[in-house]
PDB file of C-alpha atoms and ligand atoms in Angstrom:
ATOM      1  CA  GLU A 122      17.994  -6.990  33.391  1.00  0.00           C
ATOM      2  CA  ASN A 123      17.670  -9.464  30.999  1.00  0.00           C
ATOM      3  CA  THR A 124      14.952  -8.182  28.487  1.00  0.00           C
ATOM      4  CA  LEU A 125      14.866  -4.922  26.547  1.00  0.00           C
ATOM      5  CA  GLY A 126      11.641  -3.371  28.174  1.00  0.00           C
ATOM      6  CA  ALA A 127      13.232  -4.073  31.572  1.00  0.00           C
ATOM      7  CA  ALA A 128      16.538  -2.857  30.751  1.00  0.00           C
ATOM      8  CA  ALA A 129      14.934   0.428  29.392  1.00  0.00           C
ATOM      9  CA  ALA A 130      12.883   1.000  32.553  1.00  0.00           C
ATOM     10  CA  GLN A 131      16.230   1.157  34.402  1.00  0.00           C
ATOM     11  CA  SER A 132      16.342   4.753  32.898  1.00  0.00           C
ATOM     12  CA  GLY A 133      12.612   5.405  33.239  1.00  0.00           C
ATOM     13  CA  ARG A 134      12.380   4.654  29.392  1.00  0.00           C
ATOM     14  CA  TYR A 135      10.548   2.107  27.614  1.00  0.00           C
ATOM     15  CA  PHE A 136      11.491  -0.531  24.441  1.00  0.00           C
ATOM     16  CA  GLY A 137       8.304  -1.209  22.373  1.00  0.00           C
ATOM     17  CA  THR A 138       7.462  -2.730  19.200  1.00  0.00           C
ATOM     18  CA  ALA A 139       5.106  -2.798  16.439  1.00  0.00           C
ATOM     19  CA  ILE A 140       2.443  -5.432  16.693  1.00  0.00           C
ATOM     20  CA  ALA A 141       0.357  -6.683  13.692  1.00  0.00           C
ATOM     21  CA  SER A 142      -3.039  -8.204  15.086  1.00  0.00           C
ATOM     22  CA  GLY A 143      -3.070 -11.139  12.267  1.00  0.00           C
ATOM     23  CA  ARG A 144       0.081 -12.330  14.011  1.00  0.00           C
ATOM     24  CA  LEU A 145      -1.402 -12.722  17.575  1.00  0.00           C
ATOM     25  CA  SER A 146      -2.181 -16.341  16.932  1.00  0.00           C
ATOM     26  CA  ASP A 147       1.611 -17.063  16.493  1.00  0.00           C
ATOM     27  CA  SER A 148       2.649 -18.261  19.926  1.00  0.00           C
ATOM     28  CA  THR A 149       6.469 -17.610  18.887  1.00  0.00           C
ATOM     29  CA  TYR A 150       5.694 -14.158  17.943  1.00  0.00           C
ATOM     30  CA  THR A 151       3.484 -13.392  21.197  1.00  0.00           C
ATOM     31  CA  SER A 152       6.073 -14.970  23.426  1.00  0.00           C
ATOM     32  CA  ILE A 153       9.041 -12.896  22.367  1.00  0.00           C
ATOM     33  CA  ALA A 154       6.600  -9.648  22.132  1.00  0.00           C
ATOM     34  CA  ALA A 155       5.324 -10.518  25.694  1.00  0.00           C
ATOM     35  CA  ARG A 156       8.783 -11.384  27.107  1.00  0.00           C
ATOM     36  CA  GLU A 157      10.874  -8.425  25.705  1.00  0.00           C
ATOM     37  CA  PHE A 158       8.621  -5.197  24.800  1.00  0.00           C
ATOM     38  CA  ASN A 159       6.817  -2.685  27.441  1.00  0.00           C
ATOM     39  CA  MET A 160       5.456  -0.351  24.717  1.00  0.00           C
ATOM     40  CA  VAL A 161       3.044  -1.495  21.722  1.00  0.00           C
ATOM     41  CA  THR A 162       2.397   0.435  18.521  1.00  0.00           C
ATOM     42  CA  ALA A 163      -0.475  -1.266  16.242  1.00  0.00           C
ATOM     43  CA  GLU A 164       1.496  -1.490  13.010  1.00  0.00           C
ATOM     44  CA  ASN A 165      -1.693  -0.643  10.813  1.00  0.00           C
ATOM     45  CA  GLU A 166      -4.723  -1.070  12.803  1.00  0.00           C
ATOM     46  CA  MET A 167      -5.388   2.223  14.324  1.00  0.00           C
ATOM     47  CA  LYS A 168      -4.699   3.953  10.935  1.00  0.00           C
ATOM     48  CA  ILE A 169      -7.533   5.926   9.162  1.00  0.00           C
ATOM     49  CA  ASP A 170      -8.466   3.234   6.885  1.00  0.00           C
ATOM     50  CA  ALA A 171      -8.766   0.562   9.463  1.00  0.00           C
ATOM     51  CA  THR A 172     -10.599   2.870  12.087  1.00  0.00           C
ATOM     52  CA  GLU A 173     -13.050   4.678   9.913  1.00  0.00           C
ATOM     53  CA  PRO A 174     -13.423   2.343   6.931  1.00  0.00           C
ATOM     54  CA  GLN A 175     -16.783   4.414   5.950  1.00  0.00           C
ATOM     55  CA  ARG A 176     -17.460   7.732   6.868  1.00  0.00           C
ATOM     56  CA  GLY A 177     -18.775   8.153  10.560  1.00  0.00           C
ATOM     57  CA  GLN A 178     -18.590   4.580  11.102  1.00  0.00           C
ATOM     58  CA  PHE A 179     -15.817   3.797  13.380  1.00  0.00           C
ATOM     59  CA  ASN A 180     -14.451   0.150  13.542  1.00  0.00           C
ATOM     60  CA  PHE A 181     -12.118  -0.682  16.282  1.00  0.00           C
ATOM     61  CA  SER A 182     -12.078  -4.453  15.933  1.00  0.00           C
ATOM     62  CA  ALA A 183      -8.523  -4.949  14.873  1.00  0.00           C
ATOM     63  CA  ALA A 184      -7.392  -2.121  16.913  1.00  0.00           C
ATOM     64  CA  ASP A 185      -8.936  -3.108  20.250  1.00  0.00           C
ATOM     65  CA  ARG A 186      -7.218  -6.619  19.373  1.00  0.00           C
ATOM     66  CA  VAL A 187      -4.065  -5.225  19.506  1.00  0.00           C
ATOM     67  CA  TYR A 188      -4.853  -2.734  22.346  1.00  0.00           C
ATOM     68  CA  ASN A 189      -6.309  -5.612  24.601  1.00  0.00           C
ATOM     69  CA  TRP A 190      -3.369  -7.868  24.014  1.00  0.00           C
ATOM     70  CA  ALA A 191      -1.035  -4.883  24.940  1.00  0.00           C
ATOM     71  CA  VAL A 192      -2.696  -4.192  28.282  1.00  0.00           C
ATOM     72  CA  GLN A 193      -3.278  -7.722  29.057  1.00  0.00           C
ATOM     73  CA  ASN A 194       0.350  -8.534  28.852  1.00  0.00           C
ATOM     74  CA  GLY A 195       1.042  -5.410  31.199  1.00  0.00           C
ATOM     75  CA  LYS A 196       2.297  -2.945  28.064  1.00  0.00           C
ATOM     76  CA  GLN A 197       1.473   0.732  27.398  1.00  0.00           C
ATOM     77  CA  VAL A 198       0.183   1.757  23.765  1.00  0.00           C
ATOM     78  CA  ARG A 199       1.376   4.686  21.467  1.00  0.00           C
ATOM     79  CA  GLY A 200      -1.340   5.464  19.094  1.00  0.00           C
ATOM     80  CA  HIS A 201      -0.821   5.665  15.497  1.00  0.00           C
ATOM     81  CA  THR A 202      -1.812   7.833  13.491  1.00  0.00           C
ATOM     82  CA  LEU A 203      -4.522  10.155  13.234  1.00  0.00           C
ATOM     83  CA  ALA A 204      -3.876  12.349  10.105  1.00  0.00           C
ATOM     84  CA  TRP A 205      -1.613  11.041   7.489  1.00  0.00           C
ATOM     85  CA  HIS A 206      -1.641  11.144   3.681  1.00  0.00           C
ATOM     86  CA  SER A 207      -1.273   7.402   3.186  1.00  0.00           C
ATOM     87  CA  GLN A 208      -3.491   4.277   4.274  1.00  0.00           C
ATOM     88  CA  GLN A 209      -6.837   6.861   3.910  1.00  0.00           C
ATOM     89  CA  PRO A 210      -9.835   5.153   3.223  1.00  0.00           C
ATOM     90  CA  GLY A 211     -11.331   5.816  -0.573  1.00  0.00           C
ATOM     91  CA  TRP A 212     -14.159   8.068   1.111  1.00  0.00           C
ATOM     92  CA  MET A 213     -11.236  10.397   2.521  1.00  0.00           C
ATOM     93  CA  GLN A 214      -8.903  10.243  -0.321  1.00  0.00           C
ATOM     94  CA  SER A 215     -11.836  11.564  -2.578  1.00  0.00           C
ATOM     95  CA  LEU A 216     -12.646  14.440  -0.256  1.00  0.00           C
ATOM     96  CA  SER A 217     -10.962  17.999  -0.250  1.00  0.00           C
ATOM     97  CA  GLY A 218     -10.930  21.375   1.115  1.00  0.00           C
ATOM     98  CA  SER A 219     -13.442  22.341   4.100  1.00  0.00           C
ATOM     99  CA  ALA A 220     -15.002  18.799   3.807  1.00  0.00           C
ATOM    100  CA  LEU A 221     -11.846  16.862   4.038  1.00  0.00           C
ATOM    101  CA  ARG A 222     -11.000  19.367   7.078  1.00  0.00           C
ATOM    102  CA  GLN A 223     -14.035  18.530   8.807  1.00  0.00           C
ATOM    103  CA  ALA A 224     -13.461  14.921   8.216  1.00  0.00           C
ATOM    104  CA  MET A 225     -10.134  15.003   9.728  1.00  0.00           C
ATOM    105  CA  ILE A 226     -11.364  16.690  12.843  1.00  0.00           C
ATOM    106  CA  ASP A 227     -14.455  13.992  13.334  1.00  0.00           C
ATOM    107  CA  HIS A 228     -11.943  11.378  12.709  1.00  0.00           C
ATOM    108  CA  ILE A 229      -9.393  12.532  15.473  1.00  0.00           C
ATOM    109  CA  ASN A 230     -12.568  12.889  17.968  1.00  0.00           C
ATOM    110  CA  GLY A 231     -13.904   9.735  16.868  1.00  0.00           C
ATOM    111  CA  VAL A 232     -10.814   7.515  17.453  1.00  0.00           C
ATOM    112  CA  MET A 233      -9.390   9.898  20.505  1.00  0.00           C
ATOM    113  CA  ALA A 234     -12.907   9.217  22.284  1.00  0.00           C
ATOM    114  CA  HIS A 235     -12.617   5.642  21.961  1.00  0.00           C
ATOM    115  CA  TYR A 236      -9.269   5.575  23.548  1.00  0.00           C
ATOM    116  CA  LYS A 237      -9.652   8.463  25.690  1.00  0.00           C
ATOM    117  CA  GLY A 238      -7.003   8.138  28.707  1.00  0.00           C
ATOM    118  CA  LYS A 239      -5.578   4.811  27.457  1.00  0.00           C
ATOM    119  CA  ILE A 240      -3.063   5.859  24.862  1.00  0.00           C
ATOM    120  CA  VAL A 241       0.172   7.493  26.391  1.00  0.00           C
ATOM    121  CA  GLN A 242       1.011   8.891  23.090  1.00  0.00           C
ATOM    122  CA  TRP A 243      -0.476   9.496  19.743  1.00  0.00           C
ATOM    123  CA  ASP A 244       1.251  10.127  16.693  1.00  0.00           C
ATOM    124  CA  VAL A 245      -1.431  13.197  15.623  1.00  0.00           C
ATOM    125  CA  VAL A 246       0.327  13.961  12.493  1.00  0.00           C
ATOM    126  CA  ASN A 247       2.426  11.543  10.197  1.00  0.00           C
ATOM    127  CA  GLU A 248       4.734  12.287   7.517  1.00  0.00           C
ATOM    128  CA  ALA A 249       3.910  15.947   6.447  1.00  0.00           C
ATOM    129  CA  PHE A 250       7.197  17.073   4.902  1.00  0.00           C
ATOM    130  CA  ALA A 251       8.301  16.408   1.335  1.00  0.00           C
ATOM    131  CA  ASP A 252      11.318  14.385   0.766  1.00  0.00           C
ATOM    132  CA  GLY A 253      14.583  15.928  -0.955  1.00  0.00           C
ATOM    133  CA  SER A 254      15.809  19.410  -0.154  1.00  0.00           C
ATOM    134  CA  SER A 255      12.976  21.681  -0.643  1.00  0.00           C
ATOM    135  CA  GLY A 256      12.110  21.723   3.014  1.00  0.00           C
ATOM    136  CA  ALA A 257       8.442  21.970   1.691  1.00  0.00           C
ATOM    137  CA  ARG A 258       5.288  20.600   3.058  1.00  0.00           C
ATOM    138  CA  ARG A 259       4.307  17.270   1.137  1.00  0.00           C
ATOM    139  CA  ASP A 260       1.579  17.593  -1.229  1.00  0.00           C
ATOM    140  CA  SER A 261      -1.361  15.809  -0.303  1.00  0.00           C
ATOM    141  CA  ASN A 262      -5.122  16.431   0.037  1.00  0.00           C
ATOM    142  CA  LEU A 263      -4.625  17.409   3.872  1.00  0.00           C
ATOM    143  CA  GLN A 264      -1.950  19.894   2.830  1.00  0.00           C
ATOM    144  CA  ARG A 265      -4.099  21.541   0.023  1.00  0.00           C
ATOM    145  CA  SER A 266      -6.816  21.715   2.805  1.00  0.00           C
ATOM    146  CA  GLY A 267      -4.934  24.442   4.113  1.00  0.00           C
ATOM    147  CA  ASN A 268      -1.316  24.890   5.747  1.00  0.00           C
ATOM    148  CA  ASP A 269      -3.081  24.850   9.015  1.00  0.00           C
ATOM    149  CA  TRP A 270      -4.231  21.250   9.030  1.00  0.00           C
ATOM    150  CA  ILE A 271      -1.378  20.288  11.175  1.00  0.00           C
ATOM    151  CA  GLU A 272      -2.240  22.767  14.100  1.00  0.00           C
ATOM    152  CA  VAL A 273      -5.804  22.261  13.516  1.00  0.00           C
ATOM    153  CA  ALA A 274      -5.181  18.564  14.069  1.00  0.00           C
ATOM    154  CA  PHE A 275      -3.017  19.167  17.000  1.00  0.00           C
ATOM    155  CA  ARG A 276      -5.626  21.468  18.795  1.00  0.00           C
ATOM    156  CA  THR A 277      -8.390  19.134  17.996  1.00  0.00           C
ATOM    157  CA  ALA A 278      -6.178  16.294  19.440  1.00  0.00           C
ATOM    158  CA  ARG A 279      -5.368  17.882  22.895  1.00  0.00           C
ATOM    159  CA  ALA A 280      -9.121  18.948  23.319  1.00  0.00           C
ATOM    160  CA  ALA A 281     -10.281  15.057  22.724  1.00  0.00           C
ATOM    161  CA  ASP A 282      -7.772  13.521  25.138  1.00  0.00           C
ATOM    162  CA  PRO A 283      -5.819  15.982  27.515  1.00  0.00           C
ATOM    163  CA  SER A 284      -4.095  13.095  29.183  1.00  0.00           C
ATOM    164  CA  ALA A 285      -2.052  11.724  26.052  1.00  0.00           C
ATOM    165  CA  LYS A 286       1.125  13.050  24.731  1.00  0.00           C
ATOM    166  CA  LEU A 287       0.690  14.358  21.252  1.00  0.00           C
ATOM    167  CA  CYS A 288       3.354  13.721  18.842  1.00  0.00           C
ATOM    168  CA  TYR A 289       4.601  14.758  15.355  1.00  0.00           C
ATOM    169  CA  ASN A 290       6.145  11.589  13.388  1.00  0.00           C
ATOM    170  CA  ASP A 291       8.058  11.370  10.310  1.00  0.00           C
ATOM    171  CA  TYR A 292      11.011   9.560   8.695  1.00  0.00           C
ATOM    172  CA  ASN A 293      14.294  11.012   7.235  1.00  0.00           C
ATOM    173  CA  VAL A 294      14.448  13.544  10.016  1.00  0.00           C
ATOM    174  CA  GLU A 295      17.156  11.986  12.007  1.00  0.00           C
ATOM    175  CA  ASN A 296      20.262  13.550  10.237  1.00  0.00           C
ATOM    176  CA  TRP A 297      20.428  17.114  11.419  1.00  0.00           C
ATOM    177  CA  ASN A 298      21.852  18.228   7.983  1.00  0.00           C
ATOM    178  CA  TRP A 299      18.791  17.254   6.111  1.00  0.00           C
ATOM    179  CA  ALA A 300      16.303  19.983   4.872  1.00  0.00           C
ATOM    180  CA  LYS A 301      13.591  17.874   5.966  1.00  0.00           C
ATOM    181  CA  THR A 302      14.686  17.934   9.636  1.00  0.00           C
ATOM    182  CA  GLN A 303      15.137  21.678   9.534  1.00  0.00           C
ATOM    183  CA  ALA A 304      11.833  22.012   8.054  1.00  0.00           C
ATOM    184  CA  MET A 305      10.111  19.981  10.979  1.00  0.00           C
ATOM    185  CA  TYR A 306      12.386  21.893  13.486  1.00  0.00           C
ATOM    186  CA  ASN A 307      11.135  25.171  12.280  1.00  0.00           C
ATOM    187  CA  MET A 308       7.670  24.037  12.534  1.00  0.00           C
ATOM    188  CA  VAL A 309       7.851  22.703  16.302  1.00  0.00           C
ATOM    189  CA  ARG A 310       9.769  25.832  16.968  1.00  0.00           C
ATOM    190  CA  ASP A 311       6.818  27.798  15.596  1.00  0.00           C
ATOM    191  CA  PHE A 312       4.131  25.688  17.525  1.00  0.00           C
ATOM    192  CA  LYS A 313       5.884  26.099  20.867  1.00  0.00           C
ATOM    193  CA  GLN A 314       6.268  30.100  20.228  1.00  0.00           C
ATOM    194  CA  ARG A 315       2.559  30.097  19.342  1.00  0.00           C
ATOM    195  CA  GLY A 316       1.062  27.649  21.749  1.00  0.00           C
ATOM    196  CA  VAL A 317      -0.068  24.876  19.566  1.00  0.00           C
ATOM    197  CA  PRO A 318      -0.256  21.916  21.996  1.00  0.00           C
ATOM    198  CA  ILE A 319       2.526  19.796  20.840  1.00  0.00           C
ATOM    199  CA  ASP A 320       4.389  17.537  23.428  1.00  0.00           C
ATOM    200  CA  CYS A 321       6.623  15.236  21.407  1.00  0.00           C
ATOM    201  CA  VAL A 322       8.465  14.340  18.129  1.00  0.00           C
ATOM    202  CA  GLY A 323       8.659  10.786  16.752  1.00  0.00           C
ATOM    203  CA  PHE A 324      11.884   9.972  14.762  1.00  0.00           C
ATOM    204  CA  GLN A 325      10.743   6.914  12.733  1.00  0.00           C
ATOM    205  CA  SER A 326      14.547   5.895  12.383  1.00  0.00           C
ATOM    206  CA  HIS A 327      13.916   3.204   9.015  1.00  0.00           C
ATOM    207  CA  PHE A 328      17.444   3.435   8.377  1.00  0.00           C
ATOM    208  CA  ASN A 329      19.139   1.672   5.183  1.00  0.00           C
ATOM    209  CA  SER A 330      21.751   2.550   2.726  1.00  0.00           C
ATOM    210  CA  GLY A 331      19.318   5.376   0.924  1.00  0.00           C
ATOM    211  CA  SER A 332      19.184   7.357   4.581  1.00  0.00           C
ATOM    212  CA  PRO A 333      21.832   5.817   6.681  1.00  0.00           C
ATOM    213  CA  TYR A 334      22.186   6.552  10.318  1.00  0.00           C
ATOM    214  CA  ASP A 335      24.578   9.446  11.178  1.00  0.00           C
ATOM    215  CA  SER A 336      26.110  10.156  14.457  1.00  0.00           C
ATOM    216  CA  ASN A 337      24.252  13.464  14.306  1.00  0.00           C
ATOM    217  CA  PHE A 338      21.296  11.826  15.336  1.00  0.00           C
ATOM    218  CA  ARG A 339      22.133  12.686  18.911  1.00  0.00           C
ATOM    219  CA  THR A 340      22.549  16.465  17.925  1.00  0.00           C
ATOM    220  CA  THR A 341      19.207  16.201  16.493  1.00  0.00           C
ATOM    221  CA  LEU A 342      17.418  14.724  19.405  1.00  0.00           C
ATOM    222  CA  GLN A 343      19.158  17.322  21.437  1.00  0.00           C
ATOM    223  CA  ASN A 344      18.173  20.024  19.286  1.00  0.00           C
ATOM    224  CA  PHE A 345      14.453  19.234  19.348  1.00  0.00           C
ATOM    225  CA  ALA A 346      14.468  18.515  23.210  1.00  0.00           C
ATOM    226  CA  ALA A 347      15.881  22.033  23.847  1.00  0.00           C
ATOM    227  CA  LEU A 348      12.692  23.270  21.975  1.00  0.00           C
ATOM    228  CA  GLY A 349      10.597  21.866  24.880  1.00  0.00           C
ATOM    229  CA  VAL A 350       9.404  18.586  23.581  1.00  0.00           C
ATOM    230  CA  ASP A 351       9.968  15.075  24.208  1.00  0.00           C
ATOM    231  CA  VAL A 352      11.541  12.713  21.543  1.00  0.00           C
ATOM    232  CA  ALA A 353      10.974   9.263  20.615  1.00  0.00           C
ATOM    233  CA  ILE A 354      12.380   6.439  18.459  1.00  0.00           C
ATOM    234  CA  THR A 355       9.304   5.266  16.869  1.00  0.00           C
ATOM    235  CA  GLU A 356       9.832   3.007  13.977  1.00  0.00           C
ATOM    236  CA  LEU A 357      13.510   1.757  14.347  1.00  0.00           C
ATOM    237  CA  ASP A 358      14.593  -0.786  11.780  1.00  0.00           C
ATOM    238  CA  ILE A 359      18.183  -0.861  10.237  1.00  0.00           C
ATOM    239  CA  GLN A 360      19.148  -2.427   7.032  1.00  0.00           C
ATOM    240  CA  GLY A 361      21.419  -5.532   7.795  1.00  0.00           C
ATOM    241  CA  ALA A 362      20.860  -4.921  11.502  1.00  0.00           C
ATOM    242  CA  PRO A 363      24.736  -4.338  12.646  1.00  0.00           C
ATOM    243  CA  ALA A 364      24.807  -4.396  16.020  1.00  0.00           C
ATOM    244  CA  SER A 365      27.054  -1.135  16.321  1.00  0.00           C
ATOM    245  CA  THR A 366      24.472   0.907  14.740  1.00  0.00           C
ATOM    246  CA  TYR A 367      21.690  -0.424  17.158  1.00  0.00           C
ATOM    247  CA  ALA A 368      24.040   0.224  20.048  1.00  0.00           C
ATOM    248  CA  ASN A 369      24.577   3.597  18.640  1.00  0.00           C
ATOM    249  CA  VAL A 370      20.859   4.526  18.392  1.00  0.00           C
ATOM    250  CA  THR A 371      20.504   3.326  22.004  1.00  0.00           C
ATOM    251  CA  ASN A 372      23.313   5.312  23.334  1.00  0.00           C
ATOM    252  CA  ASP A 373      21.421   8.581  21.385  1.00  0.00           C
ATOM    253  CA  CYS A 374      18.231   8.156  23.130  1.00  0.00           C
ATOM    254  CA  LEU A 375      20.111   7.650  26.543  1.00  0.00           C
ATOM    255  CA  ALA A 376      22.292  10.742  26.129  1.00  0.00           C
ATOM    256  CA  VAL A 377      19.038  12.685  25.948  1.00  0.00           C
ATOM    257  CA  ALA A 378      17.031  13.084  29.156  1.00  0.00           C
ATOM    258  CA  ARG A 379      13.824  13.728  27.025  1.00  0.00           C
ATOM    259  CA  CYS A 380      14.075  10.847  24.796  1.00  0.00           C
ATOM    260  CA  LEU A 381      11.141   8.710  26.277  1.00  0.00           C
ATOM    261  CA  GLY A 382      12.025   5.442  24.581  1.00  0.00           C
ATOM    262  CA  ILE A 383      12.470   3.400  21.661  1.00  0.00           C
ATOM    263  CA  THR A 384       9.938   1.304  19.445  1.00  0.00           C
ATOM    264  CA  VAL A 385      11.374  -1.124  16.830  1.00  0.00           C
ATOM    265  CA  TRP A 386       9.346  -1.876  13.940  1.00  0.00           C
ATOM    266  CA  GLY A 387       8.520  -5.551  14.384  1.00  0.00           C
ATOM    267  CA  VAL A 388       9.442  -8.547  16.206  1.00  0.00           C
ATOM    268  CA  ARG A 389      11.346 -10.881  13.900  1.00  0.00           C
ATOM    269  CA  ASP A 390      13.171 -10.120  10.647  1.00  0.00           C
ATOM    270  CA  SER A 391      10.244 -12.131   8.989  1.00  0.00           C
ATOM    271  CA  ASP A 392       7.703  -9.622  10.492  1.00  0.00           C
ATOM    272  CA  SER A 393       9.185  -6.502   9.239  1.00  0.00           C
ATOM    273  CA  TRP A 394       7.563  -4.490   6.286  1.00  0.00           C
ATOM    274  CA  ARG A 395      11.277  -4.530   4.696  1.00  0.00           C
ATOM    275  CA  SER A 396      12.024  -8.367   5.728  1.00  0.00           C
ATOM    276  CA  GLU A 397      14.668  -8.457   2.703  1.00  0.00           C
ATOM    277  CA  GLN A 398      16.678  -5.735   4.634  1.00  0.00           C
ATOM    278  CA  THR A 399      16.671  -8.279   7.893  1.00  0.00           C
ATOM    279  CA  PRO A 400      16.612  -5.176   9.767  1.00  0.00           C
ATOM    280  CA  LEU A 401      15.431  -6.173  13.132  1.00  0.00           C
ATOM    281  CA  LEU A 402      16.642  -7.743  16.566  1.00  0.00           C
ATOM    282  CA  PHE A 403      15.156 -11.641  16.297  1.00  0.00           C
ATOM    283  CA  ASN A 404      15.715 -13.915  13.148  1.00  0.00           C
ATOM    284  CA  ASN A 405      12.978 -15.505  11.634  1.00  0.00           C
ATOM    285  CA  ASN A 406      13.231 -18.414  13.994  1.00  0.00           C
ATOM    286  CA  GLY A 407      12.714 -16.193  17.083  1.00  0.00           C
ATOM    287  CA  SER A 408      16.433 -16.297  18.092  1.00  0.00           C
ATOM    288  CA  LYS A 409      18.167 -13.523  19.224  1.00  0.00           C
ATOM    289  CA  LYS A 410      20.518 -11.603  16.674  1.00  0.00           C
ATOM    290  CA  ALA A 411      23.874  -9.906  17.757  1.00  0.00           C
ATOM    291  CA  ALA A 412      21.825  -6.567  17.174  1.00  0.00           C
ATOM    292  CA  TYR A 413      19.548  -7.498  20.242  1.00  0.00           C
ATOM    293  CA  THR A 414      22.705  -8.190  22.442  1.00  0.00           C
ATOM    294  CA  ALA A 415      24.235  -4.913  21.374  1.00  0.00           C
ATOM    295  CA  VAL A 416      20.840  -3.021  22.448  1.00  0.00           C
ATOM    296  CA  LEU A 417      20.536  -5.128  25.589  1.00  0.00           C
ATOM    297  CA  ASP A 418      24.159  -4.412  26.888  1.00  0.00           C
ATOM    298  CA  THR A 419      23.802  -0.785  26.271  1.00  0.00           C
ATOM    299  CA  LEU A 420      20.712  -0.013  27.901  1.00  0.00           C
TER     300      LEU A 420
HETATM  301  C1  XIL B  91       3.697   0.398   7.229  1.00  0.00           C
HETATM  302  C2  XIL B  91       3.615  -1.049   7.714  1.00  0.00           C
HETATM  303  O1  XIL B  91       4.589  -1.553   8.440  1.00  0.00           O
HETATM  304  C3  XIL B  91       3.108  -1.841   6.578  1.00  0.00           C
HETATM  305  O2  XIL B  91       2.394  -3.063   7.221  1.00  0.00           O
HETATM  306  C4  XIL B  91       2.015  -1.556   5.826  1.00  0.00           C
HETATM  307  O3  XIL B  91       1.942  -2.034   4.656  1.00  0.00           O
HETATM  308  C5  XIL B  91       2.585   0.333   5.491  1.00  0.00           C
HETATM  309  O4  XIL B  91       2.604   0.824   6.809  1.00  0.00           O
HETATM  310  N1  XIL B  91       5.790   4.837   8.293  1.00  0.00           N
HETATM  311  C6  XIL B  91       4.794   4.600   9.046  1.00  0.00           C
HETATM  312  C7  XIL B  91       4.245   3.396   9.449  1.00  0.00           C
HETATM  313  O5  XIL B  91       4.464   5.512   9.875  1.00  0.00           O
HETATM  314  O6  XIL B  91       3.125   3.445   9.477  1.00  0.00           O
HETATM  315  C8  XIL B  91       4.592   2.377   8.195  1.00  0.00           C
HETATM  316  O7  XIL B  91       4.215   1.033   8.473  1.00  0.00           O
HETATM  317  C9  XIL B  91       6.118   2.263   7.878  1.00  0.00           C
HETATM  318  C10 XIL B  91       6.486   3.711   7.395  1.00  0.00           C
END
């Protein structure tokens, strides 16, 4: 196979990218994205501030531009993200307590209804754990609305679209030895034991000198899969894009039967939210980097 998506499909997996609606008029960008990838995540367009800019007034114009581009080009779509402390619209930032809880529920219902039956995986909750060694939940208005906000989000999501896989997604949870990883593991184990509807865990996988790739990532993926959830690599980028690290991450996913696929967080280095790290598979002029060949040869 000579594209990432087709190569991943040989083992029943996908290879995706983040798509930014503002770049869909760039033909270099769209031709690479259309050719190489078979899964799409909207980089920002399905976030809370984009889809519900005023309370109760949903706006799917940018989200639908990404969604329609994906479907017209034969790709599936991961939804990102329904409940998050970041990129909240102003009206939500100012809410707390039961009013915020209801707004979160209404938001999940509104967005999932629009895309009912059309999204293969939803990141229902994003980044709910704190960094560092505490293993605690991240402080946020959502967390202060009650510790059960995450399970409420998942139960709401299941009822809104029973056909979507429901994922919890976070970063700095790839190394099995990190406290944040253990905290996320304990939550997923508890959810599975109590029947809270969760189907998958997304590992963002933004690797850099501060949070480097470690070969125990495969152990992490295996241990989560053993809890009875699928796993996915959802926002991969690696500082400097070493070919060997990209190959290792690819092998880690291939080694775990329940690893659904890999998504890189952008197309060219110049499209990256961390472009100065040159972390992606295509350089600024759209040519394939060594990391691209390493991934393709590994798949
Ligand atoms: C980033 C986007 O790439 C940027 O364009 C935006 O300014 C900020 O958000 N974790 C996530 C993603 O879950 O939504 C973030 O995306 C990167 C970190």
